[in-house]
mmCIF file of N, CA and C in Angstrom:
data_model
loop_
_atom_site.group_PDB
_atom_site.id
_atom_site.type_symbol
_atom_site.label_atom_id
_atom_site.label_comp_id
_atom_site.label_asym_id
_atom_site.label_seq_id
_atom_site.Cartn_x
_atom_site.Cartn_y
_atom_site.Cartn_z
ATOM 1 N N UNK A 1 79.315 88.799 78.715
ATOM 2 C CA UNK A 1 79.451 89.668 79.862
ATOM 3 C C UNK A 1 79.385 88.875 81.166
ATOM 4 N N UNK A 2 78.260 88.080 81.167
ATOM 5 C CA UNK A 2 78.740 87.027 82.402
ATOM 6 C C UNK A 2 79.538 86.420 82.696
ATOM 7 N N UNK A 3 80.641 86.070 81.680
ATOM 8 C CA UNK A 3 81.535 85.027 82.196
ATOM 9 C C UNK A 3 82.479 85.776 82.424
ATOM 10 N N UNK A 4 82.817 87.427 82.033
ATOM 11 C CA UNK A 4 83.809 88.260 82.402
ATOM 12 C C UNK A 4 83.546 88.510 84.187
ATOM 13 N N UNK A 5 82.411 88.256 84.223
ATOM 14 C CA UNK A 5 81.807 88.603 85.633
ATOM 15 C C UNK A 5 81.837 87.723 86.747
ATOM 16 N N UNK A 6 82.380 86.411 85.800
ATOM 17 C CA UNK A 6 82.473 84.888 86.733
ATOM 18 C C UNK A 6 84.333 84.863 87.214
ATOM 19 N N UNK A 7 84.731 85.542 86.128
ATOM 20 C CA UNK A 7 85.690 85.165 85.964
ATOM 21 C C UNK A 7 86.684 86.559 86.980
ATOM 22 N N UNK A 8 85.944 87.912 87.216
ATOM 23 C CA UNK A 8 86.228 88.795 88.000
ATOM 24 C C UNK A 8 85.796 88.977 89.300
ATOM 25 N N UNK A 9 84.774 87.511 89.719
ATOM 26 C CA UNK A 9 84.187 86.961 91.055
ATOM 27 C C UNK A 9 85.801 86.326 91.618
ATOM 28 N N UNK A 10 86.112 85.161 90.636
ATOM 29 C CA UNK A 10 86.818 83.991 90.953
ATOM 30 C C UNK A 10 88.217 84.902 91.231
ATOM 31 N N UNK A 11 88.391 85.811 90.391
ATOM 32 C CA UNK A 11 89.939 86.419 90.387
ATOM 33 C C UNK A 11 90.227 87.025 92.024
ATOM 34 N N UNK A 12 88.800 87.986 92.434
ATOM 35 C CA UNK A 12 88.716 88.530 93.669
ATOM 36 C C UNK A 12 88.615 87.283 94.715
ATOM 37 N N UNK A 13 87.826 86.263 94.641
ATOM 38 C CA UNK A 13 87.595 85.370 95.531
ATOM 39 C C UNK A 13 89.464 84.856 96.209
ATOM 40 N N UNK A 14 90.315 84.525 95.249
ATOM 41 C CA UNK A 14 91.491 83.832 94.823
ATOM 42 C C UNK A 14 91.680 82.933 94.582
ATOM 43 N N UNK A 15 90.520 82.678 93.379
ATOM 44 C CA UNK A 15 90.575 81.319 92.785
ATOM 45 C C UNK A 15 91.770 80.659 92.108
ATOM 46 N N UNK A 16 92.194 81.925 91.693
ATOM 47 C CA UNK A 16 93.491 82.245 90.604
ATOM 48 C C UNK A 16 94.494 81.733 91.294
ATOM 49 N N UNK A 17 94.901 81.613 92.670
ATOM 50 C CA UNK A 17 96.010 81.403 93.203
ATOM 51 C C UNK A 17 97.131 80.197 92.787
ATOM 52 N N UNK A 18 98.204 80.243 93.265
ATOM 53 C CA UNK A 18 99.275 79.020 92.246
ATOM 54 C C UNK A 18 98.686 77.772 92.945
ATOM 55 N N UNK A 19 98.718 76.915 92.238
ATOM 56 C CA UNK A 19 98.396 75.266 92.904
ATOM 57 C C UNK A 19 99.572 74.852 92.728
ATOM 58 N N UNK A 20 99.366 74.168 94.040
ATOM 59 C CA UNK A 20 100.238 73.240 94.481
ATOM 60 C C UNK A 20 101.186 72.767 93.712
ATOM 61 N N UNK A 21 102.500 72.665 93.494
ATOM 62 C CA UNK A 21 103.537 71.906 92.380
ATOM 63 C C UNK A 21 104.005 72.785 91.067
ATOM 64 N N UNK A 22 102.985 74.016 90.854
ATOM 65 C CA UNK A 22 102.822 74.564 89.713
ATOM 66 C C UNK A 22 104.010 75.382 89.793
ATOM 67 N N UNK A 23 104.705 75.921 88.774
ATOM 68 C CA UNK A 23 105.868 76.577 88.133
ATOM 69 C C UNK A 23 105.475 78.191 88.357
ATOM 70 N N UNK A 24 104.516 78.185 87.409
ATOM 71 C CA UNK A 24 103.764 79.511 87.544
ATOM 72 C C UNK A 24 102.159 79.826 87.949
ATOM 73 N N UNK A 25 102.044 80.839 88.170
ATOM 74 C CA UNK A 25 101.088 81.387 88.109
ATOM 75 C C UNK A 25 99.246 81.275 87.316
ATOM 76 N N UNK A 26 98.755 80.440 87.712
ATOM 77 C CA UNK A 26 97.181 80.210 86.700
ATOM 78 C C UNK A 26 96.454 81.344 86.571
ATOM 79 N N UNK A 27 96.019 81.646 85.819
ATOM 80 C CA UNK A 27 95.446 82.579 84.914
ATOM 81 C C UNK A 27 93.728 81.943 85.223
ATOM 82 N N UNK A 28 92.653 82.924 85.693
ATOM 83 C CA UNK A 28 91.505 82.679 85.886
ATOM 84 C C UNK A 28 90.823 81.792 85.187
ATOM 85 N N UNK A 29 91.339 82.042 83.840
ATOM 86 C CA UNK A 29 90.657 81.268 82.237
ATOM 87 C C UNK A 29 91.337 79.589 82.138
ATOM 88 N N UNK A 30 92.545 79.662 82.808
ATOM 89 C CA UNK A 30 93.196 78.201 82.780
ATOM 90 C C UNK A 30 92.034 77.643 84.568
ATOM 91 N N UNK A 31 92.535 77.739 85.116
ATOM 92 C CA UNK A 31 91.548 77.616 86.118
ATOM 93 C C UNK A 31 90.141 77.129 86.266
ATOM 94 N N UNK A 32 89.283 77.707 85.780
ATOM 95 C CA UNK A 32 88.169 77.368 84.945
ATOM 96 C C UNK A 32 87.828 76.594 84.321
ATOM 97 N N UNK A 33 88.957 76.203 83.128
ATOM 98 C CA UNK A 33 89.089 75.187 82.349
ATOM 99 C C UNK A 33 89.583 73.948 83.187
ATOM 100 N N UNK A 34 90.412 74.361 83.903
ATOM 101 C CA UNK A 34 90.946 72.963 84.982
ATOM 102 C C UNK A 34 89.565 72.633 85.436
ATOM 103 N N UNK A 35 88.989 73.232 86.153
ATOM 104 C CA UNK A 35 87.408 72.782 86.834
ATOM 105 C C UNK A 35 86.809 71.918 85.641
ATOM 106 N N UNK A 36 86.466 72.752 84.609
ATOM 107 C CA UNK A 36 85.331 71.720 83.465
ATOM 108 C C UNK A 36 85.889 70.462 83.313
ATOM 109 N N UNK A 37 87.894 70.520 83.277
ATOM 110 C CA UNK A 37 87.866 69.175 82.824
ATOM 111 C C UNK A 37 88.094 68.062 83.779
ATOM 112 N N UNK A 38 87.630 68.439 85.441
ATOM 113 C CA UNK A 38 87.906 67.799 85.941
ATOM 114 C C UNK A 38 86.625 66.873 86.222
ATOM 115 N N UNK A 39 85.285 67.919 86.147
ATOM 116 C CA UNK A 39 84.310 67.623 86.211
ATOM 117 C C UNK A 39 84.078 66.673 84.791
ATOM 118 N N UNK A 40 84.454 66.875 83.735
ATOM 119 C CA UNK A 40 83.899 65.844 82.294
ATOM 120 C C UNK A 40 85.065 64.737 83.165
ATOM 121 N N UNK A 41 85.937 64.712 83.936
ATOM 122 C CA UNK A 41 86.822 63.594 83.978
ATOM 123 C C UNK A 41 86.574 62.991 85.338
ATOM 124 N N UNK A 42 85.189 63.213 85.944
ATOM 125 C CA UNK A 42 84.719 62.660 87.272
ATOM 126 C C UNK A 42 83.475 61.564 86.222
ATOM 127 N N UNK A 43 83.393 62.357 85.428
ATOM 128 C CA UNK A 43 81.751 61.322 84.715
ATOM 129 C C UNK A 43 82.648 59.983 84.206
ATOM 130 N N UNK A 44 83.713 60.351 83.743
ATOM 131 C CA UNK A 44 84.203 59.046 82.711
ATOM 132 C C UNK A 44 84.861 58.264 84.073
ATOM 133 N N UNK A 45 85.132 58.610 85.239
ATOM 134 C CA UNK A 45 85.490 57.778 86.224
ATOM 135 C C UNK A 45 84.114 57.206 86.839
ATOM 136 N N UNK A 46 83.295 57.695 86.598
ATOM 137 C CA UNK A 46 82.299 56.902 87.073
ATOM 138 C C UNK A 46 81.288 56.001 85.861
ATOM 139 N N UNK A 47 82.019 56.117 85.214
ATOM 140 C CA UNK A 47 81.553 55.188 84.110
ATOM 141 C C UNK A 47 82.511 54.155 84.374
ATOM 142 N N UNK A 48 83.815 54.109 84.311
ATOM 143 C CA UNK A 48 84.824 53.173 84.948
ATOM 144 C C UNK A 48 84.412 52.242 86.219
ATOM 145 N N UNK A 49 83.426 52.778 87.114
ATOM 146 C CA UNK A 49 83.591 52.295 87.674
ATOM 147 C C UNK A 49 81.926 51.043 87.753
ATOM 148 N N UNK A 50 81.323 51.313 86.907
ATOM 149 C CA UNK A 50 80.621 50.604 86.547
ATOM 150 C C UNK A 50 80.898 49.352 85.650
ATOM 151 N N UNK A 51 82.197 49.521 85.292
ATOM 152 C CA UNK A 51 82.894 48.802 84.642
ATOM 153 C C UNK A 51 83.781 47.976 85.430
ATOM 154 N N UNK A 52 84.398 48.233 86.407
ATOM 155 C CA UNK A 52 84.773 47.248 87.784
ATOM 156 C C UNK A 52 83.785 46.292 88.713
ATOM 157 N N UNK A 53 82.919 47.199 88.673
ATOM 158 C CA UNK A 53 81.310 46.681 89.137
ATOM 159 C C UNK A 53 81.333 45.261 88.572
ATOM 160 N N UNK A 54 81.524 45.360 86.893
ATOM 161 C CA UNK A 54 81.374 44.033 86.334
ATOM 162 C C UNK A 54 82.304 42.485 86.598
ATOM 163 N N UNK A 55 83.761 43.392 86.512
ATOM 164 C CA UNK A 55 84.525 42.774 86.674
ATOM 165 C C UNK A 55 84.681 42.342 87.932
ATOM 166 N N UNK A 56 84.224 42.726 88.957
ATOM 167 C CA UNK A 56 83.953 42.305 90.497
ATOM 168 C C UNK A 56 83.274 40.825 90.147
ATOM 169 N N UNK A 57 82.020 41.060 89.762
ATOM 170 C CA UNK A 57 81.025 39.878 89.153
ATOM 171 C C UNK A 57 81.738 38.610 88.757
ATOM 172 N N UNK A 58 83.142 39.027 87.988
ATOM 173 C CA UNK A 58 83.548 37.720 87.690
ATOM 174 C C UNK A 58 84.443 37.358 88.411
ATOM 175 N N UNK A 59 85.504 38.449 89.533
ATOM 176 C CA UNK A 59 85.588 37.957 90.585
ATOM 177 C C UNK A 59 85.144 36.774 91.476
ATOM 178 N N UNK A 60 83.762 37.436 91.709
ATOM 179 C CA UNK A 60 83.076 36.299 92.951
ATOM 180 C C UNK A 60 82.972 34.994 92.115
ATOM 181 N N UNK A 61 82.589 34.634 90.488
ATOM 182 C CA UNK A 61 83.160 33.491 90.081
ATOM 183 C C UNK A 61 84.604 32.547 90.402
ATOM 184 N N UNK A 62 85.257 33.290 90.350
ATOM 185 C CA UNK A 62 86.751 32.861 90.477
ATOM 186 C C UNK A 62 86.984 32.289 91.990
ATOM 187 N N UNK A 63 86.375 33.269 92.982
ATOM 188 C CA UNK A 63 86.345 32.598 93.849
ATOM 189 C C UNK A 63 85.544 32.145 94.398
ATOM 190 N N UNK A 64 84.595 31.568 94.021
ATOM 191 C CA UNK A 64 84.037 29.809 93.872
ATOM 192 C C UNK A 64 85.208 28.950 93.572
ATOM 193 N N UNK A 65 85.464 28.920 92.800
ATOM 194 C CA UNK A 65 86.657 27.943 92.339
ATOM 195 C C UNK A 65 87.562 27.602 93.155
ATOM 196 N N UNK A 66 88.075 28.772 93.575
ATOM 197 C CA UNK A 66 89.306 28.971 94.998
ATOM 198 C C UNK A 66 88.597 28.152 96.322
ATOM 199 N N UNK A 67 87.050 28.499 96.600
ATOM 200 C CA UNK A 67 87.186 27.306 97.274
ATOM 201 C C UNK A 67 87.125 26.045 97.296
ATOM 202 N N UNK A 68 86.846 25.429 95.815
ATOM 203 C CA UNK A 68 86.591 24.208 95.518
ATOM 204 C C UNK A 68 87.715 24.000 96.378
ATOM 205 N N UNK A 69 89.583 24.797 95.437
ATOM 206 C CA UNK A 69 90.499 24.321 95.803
ATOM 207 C C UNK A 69 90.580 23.871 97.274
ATOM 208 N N UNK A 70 90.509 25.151 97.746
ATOM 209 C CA UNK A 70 90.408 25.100 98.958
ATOM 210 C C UNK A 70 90.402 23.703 100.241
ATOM 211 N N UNK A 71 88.821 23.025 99.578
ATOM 212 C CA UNK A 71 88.359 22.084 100.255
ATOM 213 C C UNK A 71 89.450 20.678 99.513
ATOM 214 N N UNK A 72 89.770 20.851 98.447
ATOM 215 C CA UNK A 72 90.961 20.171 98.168
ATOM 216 C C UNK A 72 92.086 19.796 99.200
ATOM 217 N N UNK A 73 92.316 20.760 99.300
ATOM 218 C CA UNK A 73 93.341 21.154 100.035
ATOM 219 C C UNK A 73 93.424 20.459 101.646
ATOM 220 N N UNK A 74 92.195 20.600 102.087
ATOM 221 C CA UNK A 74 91.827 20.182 103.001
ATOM 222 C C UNK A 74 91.704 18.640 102.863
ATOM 223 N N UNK A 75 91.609 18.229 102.030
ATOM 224 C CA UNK A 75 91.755 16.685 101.987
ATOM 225 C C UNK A 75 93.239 16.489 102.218
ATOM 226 N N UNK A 76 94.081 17.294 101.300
ATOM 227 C CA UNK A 76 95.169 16.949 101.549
ATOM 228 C C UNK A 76 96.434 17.278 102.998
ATOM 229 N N UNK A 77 95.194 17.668 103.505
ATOM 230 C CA UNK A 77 95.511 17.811 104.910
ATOM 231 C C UNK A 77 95.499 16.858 105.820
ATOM 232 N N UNK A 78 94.266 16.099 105.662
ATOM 233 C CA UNK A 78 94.222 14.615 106.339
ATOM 234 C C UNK A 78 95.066 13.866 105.951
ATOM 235 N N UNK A 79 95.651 13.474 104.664
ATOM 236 C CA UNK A 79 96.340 12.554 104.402
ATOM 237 C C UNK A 79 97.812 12.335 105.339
ATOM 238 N N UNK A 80 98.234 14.467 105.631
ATOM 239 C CA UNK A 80 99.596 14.162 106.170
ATOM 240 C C UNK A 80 99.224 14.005 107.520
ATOM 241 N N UNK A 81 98.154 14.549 107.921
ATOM 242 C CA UNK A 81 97.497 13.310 109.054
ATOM 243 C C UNK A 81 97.615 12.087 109.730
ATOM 244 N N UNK A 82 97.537 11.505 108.509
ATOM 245 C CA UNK A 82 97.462 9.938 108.435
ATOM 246 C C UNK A 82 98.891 9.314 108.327
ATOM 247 N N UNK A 83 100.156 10.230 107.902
ATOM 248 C CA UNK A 83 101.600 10.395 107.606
ATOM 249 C C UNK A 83 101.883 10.387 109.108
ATOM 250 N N UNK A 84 101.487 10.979 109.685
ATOM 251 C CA UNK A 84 101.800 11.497 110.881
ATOM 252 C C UNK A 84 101.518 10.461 111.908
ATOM 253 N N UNK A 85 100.671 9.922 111.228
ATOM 254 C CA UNK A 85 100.306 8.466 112.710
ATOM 255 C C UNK A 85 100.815 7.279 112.239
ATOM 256 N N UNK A 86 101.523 6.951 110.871
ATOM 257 C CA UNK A 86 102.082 6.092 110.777
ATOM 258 C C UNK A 86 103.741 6.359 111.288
ATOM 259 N N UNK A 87 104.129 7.651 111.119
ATOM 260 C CA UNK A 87 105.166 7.771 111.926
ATOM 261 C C UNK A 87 105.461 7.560 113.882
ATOM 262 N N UNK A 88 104.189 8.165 114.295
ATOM 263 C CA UNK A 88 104.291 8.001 115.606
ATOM 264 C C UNK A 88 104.211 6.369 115.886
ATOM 265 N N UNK A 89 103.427 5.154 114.761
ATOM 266 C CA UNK A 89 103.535 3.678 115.175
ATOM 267 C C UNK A 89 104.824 3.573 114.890
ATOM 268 N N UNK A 90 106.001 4.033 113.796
ATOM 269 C CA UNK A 90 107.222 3.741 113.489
ATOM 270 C C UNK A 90 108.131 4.091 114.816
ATOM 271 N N UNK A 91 107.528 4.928 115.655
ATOM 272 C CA UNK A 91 108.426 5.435 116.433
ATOM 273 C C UNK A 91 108.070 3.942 117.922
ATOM 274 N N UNK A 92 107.071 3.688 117.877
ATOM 275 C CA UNK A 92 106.665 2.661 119.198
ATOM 276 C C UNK A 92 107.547 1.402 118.430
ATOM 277 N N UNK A 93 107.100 1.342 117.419
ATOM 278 C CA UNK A 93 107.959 -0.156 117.238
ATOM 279 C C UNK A 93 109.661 -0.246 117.418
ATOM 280 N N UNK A 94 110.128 1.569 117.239
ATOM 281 C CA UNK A 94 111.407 1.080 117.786
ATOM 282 C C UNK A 94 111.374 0.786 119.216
ATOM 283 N N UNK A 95 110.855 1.131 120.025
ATOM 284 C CA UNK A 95 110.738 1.425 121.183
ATOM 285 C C UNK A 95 110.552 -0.276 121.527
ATOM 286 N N UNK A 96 109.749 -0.822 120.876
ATOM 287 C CA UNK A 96 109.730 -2.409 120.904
ATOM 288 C C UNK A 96 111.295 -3.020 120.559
ATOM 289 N N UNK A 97 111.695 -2.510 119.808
ATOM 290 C CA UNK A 97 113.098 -3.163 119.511
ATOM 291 C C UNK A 97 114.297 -2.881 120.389
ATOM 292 N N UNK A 98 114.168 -1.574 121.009
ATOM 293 C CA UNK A 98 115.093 -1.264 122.160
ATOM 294 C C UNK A 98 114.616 -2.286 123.498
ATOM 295 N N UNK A 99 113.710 -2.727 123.294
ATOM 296 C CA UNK A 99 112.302 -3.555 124.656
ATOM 297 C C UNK A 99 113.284 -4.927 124.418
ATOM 298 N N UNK A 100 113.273 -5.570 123.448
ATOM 299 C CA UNK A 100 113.423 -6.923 122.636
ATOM 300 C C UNK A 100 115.105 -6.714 122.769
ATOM 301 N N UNK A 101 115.875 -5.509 123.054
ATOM 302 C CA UNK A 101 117.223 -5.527 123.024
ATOM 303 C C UNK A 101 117.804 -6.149 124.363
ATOM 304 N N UNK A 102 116.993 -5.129 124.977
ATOM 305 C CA UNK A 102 117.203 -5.159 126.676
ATOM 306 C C UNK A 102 116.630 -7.222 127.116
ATOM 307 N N UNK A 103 115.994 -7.307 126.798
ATOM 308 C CA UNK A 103 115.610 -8.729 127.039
ATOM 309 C C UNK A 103 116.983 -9.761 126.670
ATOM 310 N N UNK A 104 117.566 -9.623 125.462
ATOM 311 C CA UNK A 104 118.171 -10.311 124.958
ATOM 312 C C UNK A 104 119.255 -10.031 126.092
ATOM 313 N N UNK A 105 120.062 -9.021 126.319
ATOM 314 C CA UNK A 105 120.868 -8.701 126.893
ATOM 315 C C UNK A 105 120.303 -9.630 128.902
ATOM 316 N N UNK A 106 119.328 -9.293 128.961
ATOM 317 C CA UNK A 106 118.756 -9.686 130.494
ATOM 318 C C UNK A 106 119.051 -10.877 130.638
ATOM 319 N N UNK A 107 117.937 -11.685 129.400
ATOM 320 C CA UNK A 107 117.860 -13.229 129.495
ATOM 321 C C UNK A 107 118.968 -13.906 128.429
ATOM 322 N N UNK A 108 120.411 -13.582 128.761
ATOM 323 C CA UNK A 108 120.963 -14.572 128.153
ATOM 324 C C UNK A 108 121.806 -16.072 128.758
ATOM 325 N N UNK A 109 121.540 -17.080 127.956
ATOM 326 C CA UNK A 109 122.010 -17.783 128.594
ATOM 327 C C UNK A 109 123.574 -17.965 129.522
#
């Protein structure tokens, strides 16, 4: 008798009304049932998510690692560094040879 009484609350309230996307019409008793199983299907998402919880955990492992790379990386940053200043001496020594051109041309006998 109560649940005829839950179910003639919800009908008057307009619990019953069409949702969103639906074809037809829900029936108080489908309705109802949508609720229970949304509620048994909020617990198993939060069991899920105790289960990401974990997998987060091995996340923050992983990235440890990423920054080992990281600082790797950063070494290999200096090196083109060091690329970079042997090019700018490649560039003075032409600059010496255009120097050493002009001379030849100045001081010739």
């Amino acid at each position: 008798m109560q649940i005829k009484c839950v179910l003639a609350y919800l009908t008057l309230v307009g619990w019953a009304s069409r949702p969103s996307g639906a074809d037809k019409m829900s029936t108080p008793q489908e309705n109802l049932l949508q609720h229970f199983k949304l509620a048994n299907a909020t617990k198993v998402r939060v069991d899920t998510t105790n289960v990401q919880g974990d997998a987060t955990k091995v996340r923050v492992n992983t990235t440890n690692v990423q920054v080992d790379a990281t600082k790797v990386r950063v070494d290999t940053t200096n090196v083109q560094g060091d690329a970079t200043k042997v090019q700018v001496d490649t560039t003075n020594v032409q600059g010496d040879a255009l120097k050493v051109q002009i001379k030849r041309l100045v001081y010739t006998p």
